[in-house]
Short mmCIF file of C-alpha atoms in Angstrom, two decimals:
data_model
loop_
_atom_site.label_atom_id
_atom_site.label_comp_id
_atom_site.label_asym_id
_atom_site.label_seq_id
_atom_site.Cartn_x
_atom_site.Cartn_y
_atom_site.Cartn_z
CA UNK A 700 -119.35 42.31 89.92
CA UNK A 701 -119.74 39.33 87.07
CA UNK A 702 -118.27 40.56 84.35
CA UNK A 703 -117.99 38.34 80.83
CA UNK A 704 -114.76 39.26 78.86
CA UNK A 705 -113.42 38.41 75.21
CA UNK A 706 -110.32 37.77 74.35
CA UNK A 707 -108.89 37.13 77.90
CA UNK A 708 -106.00 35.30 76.59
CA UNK A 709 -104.65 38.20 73.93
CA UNK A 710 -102.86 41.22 75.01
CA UNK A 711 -105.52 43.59 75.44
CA UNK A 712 -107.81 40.71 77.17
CA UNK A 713 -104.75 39.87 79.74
CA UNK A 714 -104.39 42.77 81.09
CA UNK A 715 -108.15 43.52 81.48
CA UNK A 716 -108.63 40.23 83.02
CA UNK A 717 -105.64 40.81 85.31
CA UNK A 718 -107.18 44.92 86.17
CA UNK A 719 -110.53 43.11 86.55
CA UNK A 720 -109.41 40.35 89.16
CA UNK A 721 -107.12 43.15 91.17
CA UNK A 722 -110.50 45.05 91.51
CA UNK A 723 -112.79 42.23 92.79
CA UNK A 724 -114.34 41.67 89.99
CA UNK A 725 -115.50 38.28 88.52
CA UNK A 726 -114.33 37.02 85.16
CA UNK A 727 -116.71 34.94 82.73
CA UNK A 728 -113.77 34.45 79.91
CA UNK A 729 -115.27 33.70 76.24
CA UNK A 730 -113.04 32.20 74.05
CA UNK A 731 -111.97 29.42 71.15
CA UNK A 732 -109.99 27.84 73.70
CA UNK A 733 -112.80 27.99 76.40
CA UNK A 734 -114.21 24.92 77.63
CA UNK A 735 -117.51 24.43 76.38
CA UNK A 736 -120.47 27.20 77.82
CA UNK A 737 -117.51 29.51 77.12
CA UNK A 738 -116.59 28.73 73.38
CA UNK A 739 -116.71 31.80 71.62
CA UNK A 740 -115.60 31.61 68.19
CA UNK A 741 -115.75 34.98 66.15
CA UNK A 742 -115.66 33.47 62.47
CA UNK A 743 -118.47 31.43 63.12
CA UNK A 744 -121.34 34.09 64.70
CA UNK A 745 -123.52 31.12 65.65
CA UNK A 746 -121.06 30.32 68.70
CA UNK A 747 -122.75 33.03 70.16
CA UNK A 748 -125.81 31.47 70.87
CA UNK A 749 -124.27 28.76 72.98
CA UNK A 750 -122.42 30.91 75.68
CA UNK A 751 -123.21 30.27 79.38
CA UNK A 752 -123.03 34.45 80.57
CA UNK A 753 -123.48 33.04 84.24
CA UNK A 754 -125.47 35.42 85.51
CA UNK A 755 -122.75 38.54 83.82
CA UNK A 756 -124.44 41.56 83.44
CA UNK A 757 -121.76 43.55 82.10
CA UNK A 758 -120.12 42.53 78.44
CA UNK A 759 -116.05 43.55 77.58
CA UNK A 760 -115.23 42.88 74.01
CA UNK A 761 -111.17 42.47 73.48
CA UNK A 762 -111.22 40.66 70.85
CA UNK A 763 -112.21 42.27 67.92
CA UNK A 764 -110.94 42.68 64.47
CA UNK A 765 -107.11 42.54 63.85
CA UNK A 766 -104.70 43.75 61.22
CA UNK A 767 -104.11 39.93 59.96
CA UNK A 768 -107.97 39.27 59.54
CA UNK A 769 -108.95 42.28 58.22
CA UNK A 770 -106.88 41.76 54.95
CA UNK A 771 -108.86 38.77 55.08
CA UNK A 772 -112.14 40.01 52.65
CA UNK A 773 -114.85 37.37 54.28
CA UNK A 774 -113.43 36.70 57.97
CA UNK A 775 -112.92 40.64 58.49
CA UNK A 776 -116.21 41.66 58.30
CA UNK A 777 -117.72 38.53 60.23
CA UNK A 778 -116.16 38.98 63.11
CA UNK A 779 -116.28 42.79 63.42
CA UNK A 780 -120.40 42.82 61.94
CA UNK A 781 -121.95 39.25 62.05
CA UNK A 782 -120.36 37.55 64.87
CA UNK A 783 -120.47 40.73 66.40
CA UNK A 784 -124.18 41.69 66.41
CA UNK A 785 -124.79 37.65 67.18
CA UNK A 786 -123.02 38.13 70.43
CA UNK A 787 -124.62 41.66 71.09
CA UNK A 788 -127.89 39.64 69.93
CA UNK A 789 -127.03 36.92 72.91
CA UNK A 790 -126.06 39.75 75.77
CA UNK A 791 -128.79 41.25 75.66
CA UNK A 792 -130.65 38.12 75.64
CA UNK A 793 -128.67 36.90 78.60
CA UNK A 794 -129.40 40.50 80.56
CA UNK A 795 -126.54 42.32 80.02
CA UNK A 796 -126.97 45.84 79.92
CA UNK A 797 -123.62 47.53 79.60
CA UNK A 798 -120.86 47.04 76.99
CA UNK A 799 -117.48 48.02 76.90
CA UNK A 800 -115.34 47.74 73.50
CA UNK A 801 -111.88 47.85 73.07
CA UNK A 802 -111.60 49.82 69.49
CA UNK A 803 -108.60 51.26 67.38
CA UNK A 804 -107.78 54.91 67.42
CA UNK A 805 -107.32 54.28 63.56
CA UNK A 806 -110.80 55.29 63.34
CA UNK A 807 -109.82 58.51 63.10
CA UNK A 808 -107.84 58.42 59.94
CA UNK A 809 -104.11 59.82 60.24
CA UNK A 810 -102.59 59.95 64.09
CA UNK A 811 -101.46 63.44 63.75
CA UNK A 812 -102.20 66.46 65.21
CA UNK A 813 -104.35 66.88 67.91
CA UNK A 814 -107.32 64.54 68.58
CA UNK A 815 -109.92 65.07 70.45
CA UNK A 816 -112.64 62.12 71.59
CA UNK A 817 -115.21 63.80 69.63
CA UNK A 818 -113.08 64.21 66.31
CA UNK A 819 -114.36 62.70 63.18
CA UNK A 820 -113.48 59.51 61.93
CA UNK A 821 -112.15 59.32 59.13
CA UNK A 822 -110.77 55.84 58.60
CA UNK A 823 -108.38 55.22 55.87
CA UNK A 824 -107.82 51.16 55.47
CA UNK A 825 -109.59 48.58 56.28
CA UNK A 826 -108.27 47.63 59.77
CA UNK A 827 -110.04 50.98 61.06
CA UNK A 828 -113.07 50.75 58.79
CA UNK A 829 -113.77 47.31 60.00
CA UNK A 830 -113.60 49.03 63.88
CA UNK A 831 -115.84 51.59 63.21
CA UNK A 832 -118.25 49.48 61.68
CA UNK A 833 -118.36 47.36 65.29
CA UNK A 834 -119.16 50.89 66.95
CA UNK A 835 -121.53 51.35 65.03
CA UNK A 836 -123.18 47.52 65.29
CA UNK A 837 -123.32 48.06 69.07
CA UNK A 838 -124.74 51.72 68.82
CA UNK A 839 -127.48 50.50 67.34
CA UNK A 840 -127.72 47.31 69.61
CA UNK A 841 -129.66 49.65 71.96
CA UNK A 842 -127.21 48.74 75.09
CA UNK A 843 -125.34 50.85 76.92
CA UNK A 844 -121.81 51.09 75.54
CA UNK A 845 -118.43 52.10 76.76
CA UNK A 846 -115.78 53.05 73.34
CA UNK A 847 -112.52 53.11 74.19
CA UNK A 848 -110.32 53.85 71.42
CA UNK A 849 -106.00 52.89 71.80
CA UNK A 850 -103.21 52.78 69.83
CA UNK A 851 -100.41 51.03 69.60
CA UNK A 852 -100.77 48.17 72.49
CA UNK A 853 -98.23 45.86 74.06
CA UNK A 854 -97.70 43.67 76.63
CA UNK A 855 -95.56 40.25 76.68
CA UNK A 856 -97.88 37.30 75.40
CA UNK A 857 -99.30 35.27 77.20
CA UNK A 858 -97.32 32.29 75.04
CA UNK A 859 -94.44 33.59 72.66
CA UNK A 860 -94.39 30.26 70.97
CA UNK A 861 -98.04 30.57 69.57
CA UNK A 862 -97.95 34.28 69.08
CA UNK A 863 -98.55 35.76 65.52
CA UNK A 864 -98.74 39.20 65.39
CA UNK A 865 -94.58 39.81 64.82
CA UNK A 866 -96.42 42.26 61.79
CA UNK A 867 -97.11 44.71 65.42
CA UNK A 868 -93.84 47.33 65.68
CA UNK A 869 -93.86 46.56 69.10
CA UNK A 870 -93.32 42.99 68.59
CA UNK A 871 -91.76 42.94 65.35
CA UNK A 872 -88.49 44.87 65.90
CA UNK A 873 -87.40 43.35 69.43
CA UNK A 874 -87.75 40.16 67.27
CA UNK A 875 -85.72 41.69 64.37
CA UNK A 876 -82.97 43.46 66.73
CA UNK A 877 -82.22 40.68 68.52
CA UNK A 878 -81.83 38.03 65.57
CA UNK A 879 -81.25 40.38 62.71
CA UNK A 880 -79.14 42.86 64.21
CA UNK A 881 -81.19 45.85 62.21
CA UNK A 882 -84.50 47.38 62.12
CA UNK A 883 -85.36 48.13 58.88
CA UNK A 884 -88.74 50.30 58.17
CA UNK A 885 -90.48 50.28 54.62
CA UNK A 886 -91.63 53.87 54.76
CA UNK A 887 -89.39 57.37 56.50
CA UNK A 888 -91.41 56.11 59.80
CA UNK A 889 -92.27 59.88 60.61
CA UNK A 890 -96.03 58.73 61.45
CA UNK A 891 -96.37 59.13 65.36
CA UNK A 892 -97.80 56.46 67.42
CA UNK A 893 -99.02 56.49 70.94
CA UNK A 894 -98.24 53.65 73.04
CA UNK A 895 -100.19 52.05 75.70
CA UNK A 896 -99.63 48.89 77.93
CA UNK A 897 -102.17 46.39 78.55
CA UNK A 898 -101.75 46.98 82.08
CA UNK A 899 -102.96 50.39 81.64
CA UNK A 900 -105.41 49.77 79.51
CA UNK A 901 -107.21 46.89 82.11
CA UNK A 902 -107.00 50.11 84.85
CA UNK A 903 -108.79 52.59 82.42
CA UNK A 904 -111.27 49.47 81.50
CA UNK A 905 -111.80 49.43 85.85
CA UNK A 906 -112.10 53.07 85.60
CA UNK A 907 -114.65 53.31 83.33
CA UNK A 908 -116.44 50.50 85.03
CA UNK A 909 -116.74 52.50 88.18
CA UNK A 910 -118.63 55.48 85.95
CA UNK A 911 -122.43 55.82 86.00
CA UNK A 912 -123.95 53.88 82.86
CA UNK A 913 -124.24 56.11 80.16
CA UNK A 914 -126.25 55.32 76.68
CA UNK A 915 -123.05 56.00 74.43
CA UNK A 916 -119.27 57.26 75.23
CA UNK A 917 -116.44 57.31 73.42
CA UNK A 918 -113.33 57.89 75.25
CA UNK A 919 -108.95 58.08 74.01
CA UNK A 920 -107.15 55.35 76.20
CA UNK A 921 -103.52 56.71 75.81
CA UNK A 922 -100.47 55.89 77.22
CA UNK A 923 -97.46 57.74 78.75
CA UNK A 924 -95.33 57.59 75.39
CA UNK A 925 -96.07 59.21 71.70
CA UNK A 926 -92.90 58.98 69.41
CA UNK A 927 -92.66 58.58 66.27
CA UNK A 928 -92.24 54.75 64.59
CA UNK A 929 -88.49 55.86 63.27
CA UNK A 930 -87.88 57.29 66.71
CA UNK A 931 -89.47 53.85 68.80
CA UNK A 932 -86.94 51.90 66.42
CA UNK A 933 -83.84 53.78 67.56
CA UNK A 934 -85.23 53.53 71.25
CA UNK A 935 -85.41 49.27 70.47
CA UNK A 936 -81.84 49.16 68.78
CA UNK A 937 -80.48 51.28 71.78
CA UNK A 938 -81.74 48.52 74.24
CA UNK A 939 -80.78 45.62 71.63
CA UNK A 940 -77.48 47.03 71.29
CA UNK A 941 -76.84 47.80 75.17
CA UNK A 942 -78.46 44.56 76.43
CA UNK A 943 -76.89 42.14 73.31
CA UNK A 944 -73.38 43.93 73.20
CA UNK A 945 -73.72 45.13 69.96
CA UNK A 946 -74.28 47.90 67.05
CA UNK A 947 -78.14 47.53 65.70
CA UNK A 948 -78.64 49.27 63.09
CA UNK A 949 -82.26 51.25 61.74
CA UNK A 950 -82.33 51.55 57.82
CA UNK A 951 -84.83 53.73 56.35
CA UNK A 952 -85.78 55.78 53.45
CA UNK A 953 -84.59 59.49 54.06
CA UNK A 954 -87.46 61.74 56.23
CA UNK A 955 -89.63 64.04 54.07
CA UNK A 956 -91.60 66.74 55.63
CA UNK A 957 -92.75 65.45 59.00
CA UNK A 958 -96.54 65.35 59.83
CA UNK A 959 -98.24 67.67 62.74
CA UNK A 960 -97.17 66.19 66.12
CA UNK A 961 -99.56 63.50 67.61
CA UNK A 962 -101.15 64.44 70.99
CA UNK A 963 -104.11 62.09 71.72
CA UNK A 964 -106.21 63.93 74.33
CA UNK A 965 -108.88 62.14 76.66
CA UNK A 966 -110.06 61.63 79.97
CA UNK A 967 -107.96 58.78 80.58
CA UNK A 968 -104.96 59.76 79.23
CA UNK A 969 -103.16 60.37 82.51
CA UNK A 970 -99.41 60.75 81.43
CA UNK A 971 -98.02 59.73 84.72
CA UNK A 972 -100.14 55.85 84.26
CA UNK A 973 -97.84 54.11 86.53
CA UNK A 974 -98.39 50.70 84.45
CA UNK A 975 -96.89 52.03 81.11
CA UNK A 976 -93.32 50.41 81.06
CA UNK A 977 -92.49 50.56 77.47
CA UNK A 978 -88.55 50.07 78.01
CA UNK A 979 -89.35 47.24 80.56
CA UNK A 980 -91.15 45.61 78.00
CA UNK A 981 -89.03 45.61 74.86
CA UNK A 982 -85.92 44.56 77.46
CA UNK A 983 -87.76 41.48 77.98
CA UNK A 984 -88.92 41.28 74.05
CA UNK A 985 -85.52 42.02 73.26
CA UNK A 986 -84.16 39.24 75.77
CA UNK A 987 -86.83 36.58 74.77
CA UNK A 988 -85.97 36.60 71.16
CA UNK A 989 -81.97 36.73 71.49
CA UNK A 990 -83.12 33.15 73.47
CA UNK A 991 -84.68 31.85 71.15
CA UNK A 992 -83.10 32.72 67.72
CA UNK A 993 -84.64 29.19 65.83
CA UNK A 994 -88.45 30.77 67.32
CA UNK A 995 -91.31 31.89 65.19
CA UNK A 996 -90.53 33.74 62.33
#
């Protein structure tokens, strides 16, 4: 099967693209650093108009809005509304009948608790108000659609040089354990967080692929492991300090009273996903940094 994909060179769009190619499927990658035919730049929603779909009939957006450009006031809601409904605008144009869109469990306000797929949303900044709104551009876009709503993501970028989202906890303290020698968190970091590879996530993307087309879905893509943030910074100073030789330390303001556990339920949230490797991929977070100590900030 043709399938065009967004985002193939981000986290989320790797490991689709990799899930995708392991399952015979075709990849037509959009992209700002596509050759022309495949130039797909979201801040600019005529881009869409251009794109060569060759002959896809089946649309996966990964590369919708982020924490970074969401603070951004204009660029936030262009690429999750405009540039969004221009490239819906151009699918269906092209033939496409089925979309599948990577969104943000933040929709549904605070992770805690149990969630079902058919809770609420009630989002509460403007990262997950900015993902809802894309749901709801491509519910009304009259195609088929596929909602598959994660939470924390990670996977080891595609180019560590050029990489920018250090702000992700994932990301961000590896980095700070290995050249800082601490973790320090701005808030008690009792919030829970599931977390989900983009291995994993490219299988449930395959899954989902192989269901019968449905009008609208909306299903929880969770991973093996839900901790809580102060809890996933002791487990990355206990592999800092283990692999580096060293004490790491986590400084935090002192816990309060400590929300409702987090347990994301869904169809695909198989706990025994044999692709989610969290400590496998901070060890080689952790080891890339200590490497390169003088490397983006």
């Amino acid at each position: 099967m043709r399938v065009a994909l967004t985002g193939a060179t981000g986290i989320a769009g790797a490991g689709i693209a990799t899930a995708l190619a392991r399952a015979g499927h075709r990849v037509v990658a959009f992209g700002r650093r596509e050759p022309a035919g495949r130039k797909l730049d979201l801040a600019d929603p005529a881009s869409a108009r251009a794109l060569d779909w060759a002959g896809a009939k089946i649309l996966i957006h990964a590369a919708g809005v982020t924490d970074e450009t969401a603070r951004d006031k204009e660029l936030g809601p262009r690429i999750a509304i405009e540039s969004w409904r221009a490239l819906l605008d151009a699918a269906r144009a092209a033939g496409v009948g089925r979309v599948v869109y990577v969104s943000s469990a933040h929709v549904y306000g605070p992770l805690e608790g149990e969630i079902e797929e058919d809770a609420f949303p009630r989002p509460i900044n403007e990262y997950a108000r900015l993902h809802l709104a894309s749901e709801q551009v491509l519910r009304t876009s009259g195609l088929a659609a596929d909602i598959l709503r994660a939470c924390n993501l990670y996977g080891f970028p595609a180019d560590l040089a050029r990489f920018e989202r250090w702000a992700l906890i994932p990301y961000g303290f590896p980095r700070d354990a290995a050249r800082e020698g601490r973790i320090v968190l701005k808030s008690p970091g009792q919030q829970a967080r599931n977390f989900l590879s983009a291995e994993r996530l490219g299988e449930i993307v395959v899954a989902t692929l192989a269901l019968p087309t449905a009008g609208w879905r909306v299903r929880n893509a969770v991973g093996r492991d839900t901790m809580s943030v102060r809890e996933f910074a002791g487990r990355v100073a206990a592999l800092a300090g283990a692999a580096l030789g060293r004490g790491i330390a986590v400084e935090a303001p002192p816990p309060g009273i400590a929300p409702p556990p987090l347990r994301m339920r869904g169809a695909w949230g198989d706990t025994g996903a044999a692709y989610d490797d969290l400590d496998g991929f901070l060890a080689r977070m952790i080891a890339a940094c200590a490497a390169d100590r003088n490397g983006p900030p």
